[in-house]
């Protein structure tokens, strides 16, 4: 396994503009850096994201061999709980627990979703409850106070712990994690966050005593308000909202919990739609394509599969540098920033393999790796960069927290079942002929009729007319043709008459 490379932490982020587009059916949030869209979040009313939700679950199956369990939380698919996400194991990671000694079938327990269902996989759960506020994350089952790793100054970390301890009641047995945004928070703001989170936890405990198993006890804030809690920072230039009703809700929420935000939240009243005005709609459509054009004719090909995502860098027609090595080097450097942006925009996660154009110079390879590390450091999601493999490929991983953009907006093609390829009309013609030979051996039909797409029937009437005549002669029975305009090129039926 390759050692991971550290990402720069002292990067100056460019100012951000946040666009919030709200319709009765969905909420979309786009984050722009220097007028380029780099993140897109979509929440549909028909399929709210589940991360952060707290349920009263029921253990349906315990799997000792996998050290995991399936828990019914009232969704279509049972959710997945691994031993490492059970509170007792997290508190004592060195003392290995056996899941069959901790859980039993039919047991009810409080669980929180830490990963949304992805493809055929159910949601992933944890029994360690955490409640996010503006400045703090409340850990009601623990007692320690942690500080975000992004706050690196030792003295600042110590001061923040001391401030929080002074605000907590003497008999408080609850834990907290201090978020990065708390660096600039006042004592009054921290106290308000403590009060809010304490009330939320009391409400959850009260519901857990009265609600039936499988009930939703707590749901995270809607996307329009999570923008203020999780994405707003001192780097945010403005937040444009195109809904009067939600503009008022965001103003009220900001006035209570995000003191610097109200003056930056603005109601958008443009003649054209918000996303269209800022060219976001066109960027979304482009992000669904595998090809990403770079400058001077070079481009990326991005292919996402369930196992991993591969990114191929190509020079295309770029010959602008003095020699070929310089051309390759400049193309790879430009690709670093485009790749980092596409990972965020498309929300690609898991294993990612990048095939940069081969570089002969070790100095160039190291420079490209450093440039990629710099570009990836802007990502809010955790990224681990492992460097070049022995095959000359760059390997990295990006934490999966929600569906990627393609899965949210698209579905597999009904014609090719998601393969991205269709059998040729000629291939289908030969399949039909083999089917007729099989059916002729099984049944004593007087005649066969072929129902197929126009492309296949046209081929039978033209280039494959001779092979069809030979088949008729071989089976000694007539074969008729009928066009079905609703059929895809791969669909056909052989009817016995």
Short mmCIF file of C-alpha atoms in Angstrom, two decimals:
data_model
loop_
_atom_site.label_atom_id
_atom_site.label_comp_id
_atom_site.label_asym_id
_atom_site.label_seq_id
_atom_site.Cartn_x
_atom_site.Cartn_y
_atom_site.Cartn_z
CA UNK A 1 0.00 0.00 0.00
CA UNK A 2 1.35 3.44 -0.92
CA UNK A 3 1.94 5.96 1.89
CA UNK A 4 -0.50 8.86 1.75
CA UNK A 5 0.81 12.32 0.97
CA UNK A 6 -0.12 15.33 3.14
CA UNK A 7 -2.37 17.94 1.54
CA UNK A 8 -1.44 21.61 2.04
CA UNK A 9 -3.36 23.26 4.91
CA UNK A 10 -2.33 26.90 4.48
CA UNK A 11 -4.11 27.39 1.14
CA UNK A 12 -5.94 30.70 0.70
CA UNK A 13 -9.39 29.83 -0.58
CA UNK A 14 -10.92 32.11 -3.22
CA UNK A 15 -14.13 33.98 -2.27
CA UNK A 16 -17.30 31.91 -2.70
CA UNK A 17 -20.73 32.76 -4.03
CA UNK A 18 -23.52 30.40 -2.98
CA UNK A 19 -26.62 30.09 -5.19
CA UNK A 20 -29.77 28.58 -3.68
CA UNK A 21 -32.44 27.58 -6.21
CA UNK A 22 -35.72 26.40 -4.64
CA UNK A 23 -38.80 24.92 -6.29
CA UNK A 24 -41.69 22.97 -4.70
CA UNK A 25 -40.03 19.74 -5.89
CA UNK A 26 -36.36 20.25 -5.06
CA UNK A 27 -33.66 22.50 -3.64
CA UNK A 28 -30.38 22.96 -5.50
CA UNK A 29 -27.29 24.67 -4.12
CA UNK A 30 -24.32 25.62 -6.30
CA UNK A 31 -21.04 26.93 -4.88
CA UNK A 32 -19.02 29.15 -7.20
CA UNK A 33 -15.34 29.94 -6.79
CA UNK A 34 -14.12 32.72 -9.11
CA UNK A 35 -17.36 32.32 -11.12
CA UNK A 36 -16.67 28.60 -11.71
CA UNK A 37 -19.10 26.07 -10.23
CA UNK A 38 -17.19 23.63 -8.05
CA UNK A 39 -19.91 22.00 -5.92
CA UNK A 40 -23.53 21.08 -6.50
CA UNK A 41 -25.92 19.80 -3.84
CA UNK A 42 -29.41 18.56 -4.75
CA UNK A 43 -32.18 17.62 -2.34
CA UNK A 44 -35.48 16.40 -3.72
CA UNK A 45 -38.66 16.26 -1.69
CA UNK A 46 -39.27 12.73 -2.98
CA UNK A 47 -35.86 11.52 -1.78
CA UNK A 48 -34.41 13.48 1.13
CA UNK A 49 -30.86 12.60 2.06
CA UNK A 50 -30.77 10.45 5.19
CA UNK A 51 -27.34 11.29 6.64
CA UNK A 52 -27.77 12.63 10.16
CA UNK A 53 -31.25 11.16 10.64
CA UNK A 54 -31.81 9.30 13.90
CA UNK A 55 -34.13 6.28 14.06
CA UNK A 56 -35.37 3.78 16.59
CA UNK A 57 -34.23 0.66 14.75
CA UNK A 58 -34.85 -3.05 15.14
CA UNK A 59 -32.07 -5.62 14.61
CA UNK A 60 -33.29 -8.09 11.98
CA UNK A 61 -30.17 -10.20 11.37
CA UNK A 62 -26.82 -10.54 13.11
CA UNK A 63 -23.98 -11.80 10.90
CA UNK A 64 -21.08 -12.99 13.10
CA UNK A 65 -18.95 -13.89 10.08
CA UNK A 66 -19.08 -10.30 8.80
CA UNK A 67 -19.20 -8.76 12.29
CA UNK A 68 -22.22 -6.75 11.18
CA UNK A 69 -25.97 -6.61 11.43
CA UNK A 70 -28.95 -5.58 9.34
CA UNK A 71 -31.24 -3.11 11.08
CA UNK A 72 -34.79 -2.21 10.05
CA UNK A 73 -35.29 1.56 10.29
CA UNK A 74 -38.49 1.70 8.25
CA UNK A 75 -36.88 2.07 4.82
CA UNK A 76 -37.27 -0.07 1.71
CA UNK A 77 -33.91 -1.78 2.35
CA UNK A 78 -32.52 -2.81 5.71
CA UNK A 79 -29.64 -0.64 6.90
CA UNK A 80 -26.13 -1.91 7.67
CA UNK A 81 -24.40 -1.67 11.05
CA UNK A 82 -20.76 -2.81 11.42
CA UNK A 83 -19.04 -3.56 14.72
CA UNK A 84 -16.65 -0.58 14.26
CA UNK A 85 -19.67 1.76 14.29
CA UNK A 86 -21.05 0.48 17.57
CA UNK A 87 -20.48 2.88 20.48
CA UNK A 88 -18.99 0.27 22.84
CA UNK A 89 -16.35 -0.65 20.25
CA UNK A 90 -15.55 2.98 19.45
CA UNK A 91 -15.03 3.80 23.10
CA UNK A 92 -12.60 0.85 23.51
CA UNK A 93 -11.09 0.17 20.07
CA UNK A 94 -8.27 -1.95 21.55
CA UNK A 95 -10.70 -4.35 23.26
CA UNK A 96 -12.17 -6.23 20.31
CA UNK A 97 -15.90 -6.83 20.69
CA UNK A 98 -17.93 -9.59 19.02
CA UNK A 99 -21.13 -8.28 17.46
CA UNK A 100 -23.11 -11.35 18.54
CA UNK A 101 -22.24 -10.47 22.15
CA UNK A 102 -23.50 -6.89 21.73
CA UNK A 103 -26.63 -7.26 19.56
CA UNK A 104 -29.41 -9.81 19.22
CA UNK A 105 -32.28 -10.19 16.74
CA UNK A 106 -35.37 -8.21 17.72
CA UNK A 107 -33.38 -5.73 19.80
CA UNK A 108 -34.37 -2.05 19.51
CA UNK A 109 -31.63 0.55 19.49
CA UNK A 110 -31.02 4.19 18.70
CA UNK A 111 -29.09 4.53 15.43
CA UNK A 112 -27.95 7.38 13.21
CA UNK A 113 -27.40 7.26 9.44
CA UNK A 114 -23.77 8.02 8.52
CA UNK A 115 -24.02 7.10 4.81
CA UNK A 116 -26.96 7.36 2.43
CA UNK A 117 -28.12 4.27 0.52
CA UNK A 118 -25.97 4.02 -2.63
CA UNK A 119 -27.00 1.86 -5.58
CA UNK A 120 -28.06 -1.53 -4.15
CA UNK A 121 -26.50 -0.90 -0.73
CA UNK A 122 -28.64 0.10 2.22
CA UNK A 123 -27.85 3.03 4.50
CA UNK A 124 -24.91 2.66 6.89
CA UNK A 125 -25.58 3.23 10.57
CA UNK A 126 -23.80 4.09 13.79
CA UNK A 127 -24.97 3.82 17.39
CA UNK A 128 -22.74 6.79 18.27
CA UNK A 129 -25.11 9.75 18.08
CA UNK A 130 -23.83 13.17 17.02
CA UNK A 131 -25.87 16.34 16.59
CA UNK A 132 -24.37 19.14 14.51
CA UNK A 133 -24.83 22.75 15.49
CA UNK A 134 -23.34 25.92 14.06
CA UNK A 135 -20.18 25.87 16.17
CA UNK A 136 -20.35 22.55 18.03
CA UNK A 137 -21.09 18.90 17.42
CA UNK A 138 -22.90 17.41 20.41
CA UNK A 139 -21.92 13.87 21.50
CA UNK A 140 -24.56 13.10 24.15
CA UNK A 141 -23.24 9.57 24.92
CA UNK A 142 -19.65 10.71 25.58
CA UNK A 143 -17.85 13.03 27.97
CA UNK A 144 -14.70 14.30 26.23
CA UNK A 145 -14.29 17.61 24.41
CA UNK A 146 -12.56 17.41 21.04
CA UNK A 147 -11.39 20.11 18.64
CA UNK A 148 -11.57 20.05 14.84
CA UNK A 149 -8.29 18.92 13.28
CA UNK A 150 -8.45 21.94 10.98
CA UNK A 151 -7.64 24.12 13.99
CA UNK A 152 -3.91 23.42 14.18
CA UNK A 153 -2.65 26.08 16.58
CA UNK A 154 -2.04 24.31 19.92
CA UNK A 155 -2.72 27.40 22.03
CA UNK A 156 -5.97 28.14 20.17
CA UNK A 157 -7.15 24.55 20.71
CA UNK A 158 -6.39 24.83 24.42
CA UNK A 159 -8.22 28.18 24.69
CA UNK A 160 -11.31 26.88 22.91
CA UNK A 161 -11.51 23.86 25.24
CA UNK A 162 -11.22 26.14 28.23
CA UNK A 163 -13.94 28.51 26.96
CA UNK A 164 -16.34 25.65 26.31
CA UNK A 165 -15.70 24.03 29.69
CA UNK A 166 -16.50 27.33 31.40
CA UNK A 167 -19.86 27.52 29.60
CA UNK A 168 -20.99 23.96 30.39
CA UNK A 169 -22.96 23.18 33.58
CA UNK A 170 -20.78 21.69 36.36
CA UNK A 171 -22.67 18.38 36.24
CA UNK A 172 -22.58 18.07 32.43
CA UNK A 173 -21.65 14.55 31.34
CA UNK A 174 -21.98 15.17 27.62
CA UNK A 175 -19.23 15.50 25.04
CA UNK A 176 -18.68 18.05 22.27
CA UNK A 177 -16.49 18.58 19.25
CA UNK A 178 -15.56 22.20 18.59
CA UNK A 179 -16.00 23.01 14.89
CA UNK A 180 -13.66 25.23 12.88
CA UNK A 181 -16.27 28.02 12.77
CA UNK A 182 -16.02 28.31 16.58
CA UNK A 183 -12.67 30.12 16.26
CA UNK A 184 -14.53 33.41 15.74
CA UNK A 185 -17.60 32.63 17.87
CA UNK A 186 -18.48 34.66 20.95
CA UNK A 187 -19.34 33.06 24.30
CA UNK A 188 -23.00 34.02 23.76
CA UNK A 189 -23.03 32.20 20.40
CA UNK A 190 -21.45 29.09 21.91
CA UNK A 191 -23.96 29.18 24.79
CA UNK A 192 -26.84 29.44 22.31
CA UNK A 193 -25.48 26.43 20.42
CA UNK A 194 -25.22 24.40 23.64
CA UNK A 195 -28.83 25.25 24.54
CA UNK A 196 -30.12 24.38 21.08
CA UNK A 197 -28.31 21.03 20.92
CA UNK A 198 -29.34 20.08 24.46
CA UNK A 199 -32.98 20.72 23.62
CA UNK A 200 -32.72 18.62 20.43
CA UNK A 201 -31.27 15.67 22.39
CA UNK A 202 -33.97 15.89 25.08
CA UNK A 203 -36.62 15.83 22.35
CA UNK A 204 -35.04 12.73 20.74
CA UNK A 205 -34.94 10.86 24.06
CA UNK A 206 -38.56 11.75 24.76
CA UNK A 207 -39.69 10.45 21.35
CA UNK A 208 -37.67 7.24 21.75
CA UNK A 209 -39.75 6.34 24.82
CA UNK A 210 -43.12 6.75 23.10
CA UNK A 211 -42.62 6.03 19.40
CA UNK A 212 -42.78 2.50 17.88
CA UNK A 213 -39.68 0.76 16.50
CA UNK A 214 -38.74 1.90 13.01
CA UNK A 215 -39.72 5.52 13.75
CA UNK A 216 -37.79 8.56 12.59
CA UNK A 217 -36.87 10.51 15.73
CA UNK A 218 -34.77 13.32 14.27
CA UNK A 219 -34.23 14.71 10.80
CA UNK A 220 -31.45 17.05 9.84
CA UNK A 221 -32.14 20.58 8.65
CA UNK A 222 -33.31 21.10 5.05
CA UNK A 223 -30.58 21.86 2.52
CA UNK A 224 -31.39 25.59 2.40
CA UNK A 225 -30.57 25.91 6.13
CA UNK A 226 -27.67 23.45 6.11
CA UNK A 227 -26.03 25.87 3.69
CA UNK A 228 -25.83 28.38 6.54
CA UNK A 229 -24.77 25.86 9.17
CA UNK A 230 -22.21 23.86 7.18
CA UNK A 231 -21.10 25.83 4.10
CA UNK A 232 -21.17 29.49 5.10
CA UNK A 233 -17.81 30.88 6.20
CA UNK A 234 -15.93 34.16 6.37
CA UNK A 235 -14.90 33.36 2.80
CA UNK A 236 -18.50 33.58 1.56
CA UNK A 237 -19.04 36.72 -0.52
CA UNK A 238 -22.83 36.41 -0.86
CA UNK A 239 -25.72 33.93 -0.81
CA UNK A 240 -28.33 34.43 -3.55
CA UNK A 241 -31.77 32.87 -2.99
CA UNK A 242 -34.59 32.85 -5.55
CA UNK A 243 -37.50 32.11 -3.16
CA UNK A 244 -39.08 34.84 -1.00
CA UNK A 245 -40.45 32.36 1.52
CA UNK A 246 -37.14 30.55 1.98
CA UNK A 247 -35.23 33.83 1.94
CA UNK A 248 -37.21 34.83 5.05
CA UNK A 249 -36.58 31.43 6.70
CA UNK A 250 -32.87 31.67 6.02
CA UNK A 251 -32.75 35.22 7.40
CA UNK A 252 -34.50 34.10 10.61
CA UNK A 253 -32.19 31.08 11.02
CA UNK A 254 -29.10 33.19 10.34
CA UNK A 255 -30.19 35.85 12.82
CA UNK A 256 -30.32 33.19 15.57
CA UNK A 257 -27.37 30.97 14.72
CA UNK A 258 -25.10 32.57 12.05
CA UNK A 259 -24.48 36.15 13.12
CA UNK A 260 -22.39 37.23 10.10
CA UNK A 261 -24.71 35.77 7.48
CA UNK A 262 -27.90 37.94 7.38
CA UNK A 263 -26.32 40.82 5.45
CA UNK A 264 -24.87 38.38 2.90
CA UNK A 265 -28.17 36.62 2.15
CA UNK A 266 -29.83 38.35 -0.78
CA UNK A 267 -33.08 37.74 -2.63
CA UNK A 268 -32.45 37.20 -6.34
CA UNK A 269 -34.91 39.04 -8.61
CA UNK A 270 -33.28 38.69 -12.03
CA UNK A 271 -35.26 38.44 -15.25
CA UNK A 272 -33.70 35.07 -16.07
CA UNK A 273 -33.61 32.09 -13.63
CA UNK A 274 -30.82 32.14 -11.04
CA UNK A 275 -28.94 29.08 -12.30
CA UNK A 276 -29.29 30.14 -15.91
CA UNK A 277 -27.95 33.63 -15.16
CA UNK A 278 -24.78 32.13 -13.66
CA UNK A 279 -24.43 29.43 -16.36
CA UNK A 280 -24.98 26.64 -13.84
CA UNK A 281 -27.53 24.71 -15.93
CA UNK A 282 -25.04 24.34 -18.78
CA UNK A 283 -22.33 23.24 -16.33
CA UNK A 284 -24.61 20.56 -14.86
CA UNK A 285 -25.28 19.12 -18.31
CA UNK A 286 -21.56 19.18 -19.06
CA UNK A 287 -20.78 17.38 -15.79
CA UNK A 288 -22.90 14.42 -16.94
CA UNK A 289 -20.60 13.82 -19.94
CA UNK A 290 -17.47 11.65 -19.71
CA UNK A 291 -15.34 14.14 -21.67
CA UNK A 292 -14.03 17.34 -20.05
CA UNK A 293 -12.33 19.80 -22.40
CA UNK A 294 -9.24 21.63 -21.21
CA UNK A 295 -7.35 24.46 -22.89
CA UNK A 296 -5.67 24.12 -26.29
CA UNK A 297 -7.46 20.91 -27.26
CA UNK A 298 -6.40 18.67 -24.37
CA UNK A 299 -9.13 16.82 -22.45
CA UNK A 300 -10.04 14.35 -19.69
CA UNK A 301 -12.13 11.19 -19.96
CA UNK A 302 -13.91 10.38 -16.68
CA UNK A 303 -15.49 6.94 -16.29
CA UNK A 304 -17.23 6.17 -12.99
CA UNK A 305 -18.06 2.55 -12.14
CA UNK A 306 -19.30 0.95 -8.95
CA UNK A 307 -15.78 -0.31 -8.14
CA UNK A 308 -13.76 2.82 -8.91
CA UNK A 309 -13.47 5.96 -11.03
CA UNK A 310 -10.82 6.22 -13.75
CA UNK A 311 -9.62 9.53 -15.21
CA UNK A 312 -7.54 9.58 -18.38
CA UNK A 313 -5.57 12.70 -19.37
CA UNK A 314 -5.03 13.32 -23.10
CA UNK A 315 -3.07 16.03 -24.93
CA UNK A 316 -5.48 16.07 -27.88
CA UNK A 317 -4.21 18.69 -30.30
CA UNK A 318 -2.16 20.67 -27.77
CA UNK A 319 1.31 21.31 -29.25
CA UNK A 320 1.82 24.83 -27.89
CA UNK A 321 5.01 24.25 -25.90
CA UNK A 322 8.55 24.24 -27.31
CA UNK A 323 9.01 20.49 -27.03
CA UNK A 324 6.92 17.40 -26.42
CA UNK A 325 8.02 16.97 -22.78
CA UNK A 326 6.94 20.52 -21.97
CA UNK A 327 3.60 19.90 -23.73
CA UNK A 328 2.96 16.83 -21.57
CA UNK A 329 4.03 18.61 -18.38
CA UNK A 330 1.80 21.65 -18.97
CA UNK A 331 -1.17 19.46 -19.91
CA UNK A 332 -0.79 17.39 -16.72
CA UNK A 333 -0.48 20.53 -14.57
CA UNK A 334 -3.67 21.97 -16.04
CA UNK A 335 -5.42 18.64 -15.60
CA UNK A 336 -4.72 18.66 -11.82
CA UNK A 337 -7.06 21.59 -11.16
CA UNK A 338 -9.70 20.32 -13.59
CA UNK A 339 -9.66 16.88 -11.93
CA UNK A 340 -10.01 18.32 -8.41
CA UNK A 341 -12.92 20.48 -9.55
CA UNK A 342 -14.69 17.59 -11.34
CA UNK A 343 -14.39 15.35 -8.28
CA UNK A 344 -16.19 17.99 -6.22
CA UNK A 345 -18.76 18.90 -8.86
CA UNK A 346 -19.66 15.30 -9.75
CA UNK A 347 -19.22 14.19 -6.11
CA UNK A 348 -17.14 11.19 -7.12
CA UNK A 349 -16.00 9.01 -4.22
CA UNK A 350 -14.21 5.78 -3.42
CA UNK A 351 -11.07 4.70 -5.26
CA UNK A 352 -9.97 7.10 -8.01
CA UNK A 353 -7.22 6.24 -10.48
CA UNK A 354 -5.68 8.99 -12.64
CA UNK A 355 -3.72 8.13 -15.77
CA UNK A 356 -1.62 11.22 -16.38
CA UNK A 357 0.33 11.38 -19.64
CA UNK A 358 3.65 9.59 -19.08
CA UNK A 359 6.43 11.92 -17.94
CA UNK A 360 10.08 11.02 -18.31
CA UNK A 361 11.29 13.54 -15.75
CA UNK A 362 11.04 12.73 -12.03
CA UNK A 363 11.02 16.49 -11.36
CA UNK A 364 7.92 16.86 -13.56
CA UNK A 365 6.20 13.92 -11.83
CA UNK A 366 6.84 15.43 -8.40
CA UNK A 367 5.65 18.87 -9.54
CA UNK A 368 2.41 17.38 -10.91
CA UNK A 369 1.83 15.49 -7.65
CA UNK A 370 2.35 18.68 -5.61
CA UNK A 371 -0.02 20.61 -7.89
CA UNK A 372 -2.65 17.90 -7.51
CA UNK A 373 -2.26 17.95 -3.72
CA UNK A 374 -2.72 21.73 -3.75
CA UNK A 375 -5.86 21.48 -5.93
CA UNK A 376 -7.36 18.73 -3.74
CA UNK A 377 -6.83 20.74 -0.55
CA UNK A 378 -9.87 22.92 -1.42
CA UNK A 379 -12.19 19.91 -1.09
CA UNK A 380 -14.53 19.86 1.95
CA UNK A 381 -14.68 16.06 1.71
CA UNK A 382 -11.78 14.02 3.05
CA UNK A 383 -9.30 13.06 0.33
CA UNK A 384 -6.28 10.77 0.69
CA UNK A 385 -3.62 11.10 -2.01
CA UNK A 386 -1.35 8.06 -2.34
CA UNK A 387 0.91 9.22 -5.18
CA UNK A 388 2.16 7.30 -8.21
CA UNK A 389 1.88 3.50 -8.30
CA UNK A 390 4.47 1.20 -9.90
CA UNK A 391 2.42 1.39 -13.11
CA UNK A 392 2.73 5.17 -13.25
CA UNK A 393 -0.89 5.79 -12.21
CA UNK A 394 -1.92 8.19 -9.45
CA UNK A 395 -4.12 6.65 -6.77
CA UNK A 396 -6.33 8.57 -4.38
CA UNK A 397 -9.45 7.98 -2.35
CA UNK A 398 -12.30 10.38 -1.64
CA UNK A 399 -14.81 9.71 1.10
CA UNK A 400 -18.26 8.67 -0.14
CA UNK A 401 -21.01 10.51 1.72
CA UNK A 402 -23.83 10.72 -0.84
CA UNK A 403 -24.80 9.68 -4.36
CA UNK A 404 -22.72 11.14 -7.17
CA UNK A 405 -24.31 13.64 -9.54
CA UNK A 406 -24.93 11.11 -12.30
CA UNK A 407 -26.80 8.75 -9.96
CA UNK A 408 -28.97 11.61 -8.68
CA UNK A 409 -29.93 12.98 -12.10
CA UNK A 410 -29.74 9.95 -14.41
CA UNK A 411 -30.80 6.32 -14.70
CA UNK A 412 -29.47 3.41 -16.80
CA UNK A 413 -30.37 3.56 -20.49
CA UNK A 414 -33.34 1.20 -21.16
CA UNK A 415 -31.93 0.35 -24.58
CA UNK A 416 -28.48 -0.80 -23.44
CA UNK A 417 -29.20 -1.48 -19.72
CA UNK A 418 -26.45 0.94 -18.73
CA UNK A 419 -23.67 -0.76 -20.74
CA UNK A 420 -23.17 2.27 -22.95
CA UNK A 421 -23.16 0.02 -26.04
CA UNK A 422 -25.82 -1.51 -28.30
CA UNK A 423 -25.53 -4.74 -30.28
CA UNK A 424 -25.36 -4.00 -33.99
CA UNK A 425 -28.36 -4.72 -36.20
CA UNK A 426 -26.32 -7.48 -37.87
CA UNK A 427 -25.60 -9.15 -34.50
CA UNK A 428 -29.32 -9.10 -33.70
CA UNK A 429 -30.14 -10.56 -37.14
CA UNK A 430 -27.91 -13.55 -36.44
CA UNK A 431 -29.38 -13.99 -32.93
CA UNK A 432 -32.87 -14.09 -34.47
CA UNK A 433 -31.83 -16.72 -36.99
CA UNK A 434 -30.34 -18.93 -34.25
CA UNK A 435 -33.55 -18.48 -32.22
CA UNK A 436 -35.66 -19.63 -35.18
CA UNK A 437 -33.50 -22.77 -35.61
CA UNK A 438 -33.94 -23.59 -31.89
CA UNK A 439 -37.70 -23.02 -31.97
CA UNK A 440 -38.07 -25.06 -35.11
CA UNK A 441 -36.52 -28.07 -33.34
CA UNK A 442 -38.83 -27.69 -30.35
CA UNK A 443 -42.14 -26.89 -32.04
CA UNK A 444 -43.85 -27.94 -35.24
CA UNK A 445 -44.87 -24.46 -36.41
CA UNK A 446 -46.30 -23.79 -39.87
CA UNK A 447 -44.65 -20.39 -40.14
CA UNK A 448 -42.39 -18.02 -38.18
CA UNK A 449 -42.87 -14.27 -37.88
CA UNK A 450 -40.06 -11.92 -36.86
CA UNK A 451 -41.01 -8.79 -34.89
CA UNK A 452 -38.07 -6.39 -34.63
CA UNK A 453 -36.92 -2.78 -34.86
CA UNK A 454 -36.89 -0.98 -38.24
CA UNK A 455 -33.07 -1.22 -38.42
CA UNK A 456 -33.10 -5.01 -38.07
CA UNK A 457 -35.97 -5.54 -40.51
CA UNK A 458 -34.28 -3.28 -43.07
CA UNK A 459 -31.13 -5.37 -42.79
CA UNK A 460 -33.12 -8.59 -43.37
CA UNK A 461 -34.60 -7.04 -46.50
CA UNK A 462 -31.25 -5.83 -47.82
CA UNK A 463 -27.81 -7.18 -46.85
CA UNK A 464 -29.09 -10.23 -44.95
CA UNK A 465 -31.81 -11.19 -47.44
CA UNK A 466 -29.68 -14.03 -48.80
CA UNK A 467 -28.98 -15.49 -45.36
CA UNK A 468 -32.72 -15.26 -44.56
CA UNK A 469 -33.54 -17.12 -47.79
CA UNK A 470 -31.02 -19.84 -46.87
CA UNK A 471 -32.66 -20.17 -43.43
CA UNK A 472 -36.12 -20.53 -44.99
CA UNK A 473 -34.77 -23.23 -47.27
CA UNK A 474 -33.02 -24.96 -44.32
CA UNK A 475 -36.11 -25.20 -42.06
CA UNK A 476 -38.55 -25.64 -44.95
CA UNK A 477 -41.03 -23.12 -43.57
CA UNK A 478 -41.91 -19.54 -44.49
CA UNK A 479 -40.65 -16.61 -42.42
CA UNK A 480 -42.45 -13.24 -42.45
CA UNK A 481 -41.16 -9.87 -41.21
CA UNK A 482 -42.98 -7.20 -39.20
CA UNK A 483 -41.66 -3.83 -38.02
CA UNK A 484 -42.22 -2.83 -34.36
CA UNK A 485 -41.37 0.86 -34.08
CA UNK A 486 -41.46 0.76 -30.29
CA UNK A 487 -38.69 -1.87 -30.11
CA UNK A 488 -35.09 -0.90 -29.42
CA UNK A 489 -32.43 -2.27 -31.74
CA UNK A 490 -31.75 -5.22 -29.41
CA UNK A 491 -35.38 -6.19 -28.89
CA UNK A 492 -37.11 -8.83 -31.00
CA UNK A 493 -39.75 -11.56 -30.82
CA UNK A 494 -40.07 -14.76 -32.84
CA UNK A 495 -43.76 -15.69 -33.15
CA UNK A 496 -44.91 -19.17 -34.08
CA UNK A 497 -47.87 -19.13 -36.44
#
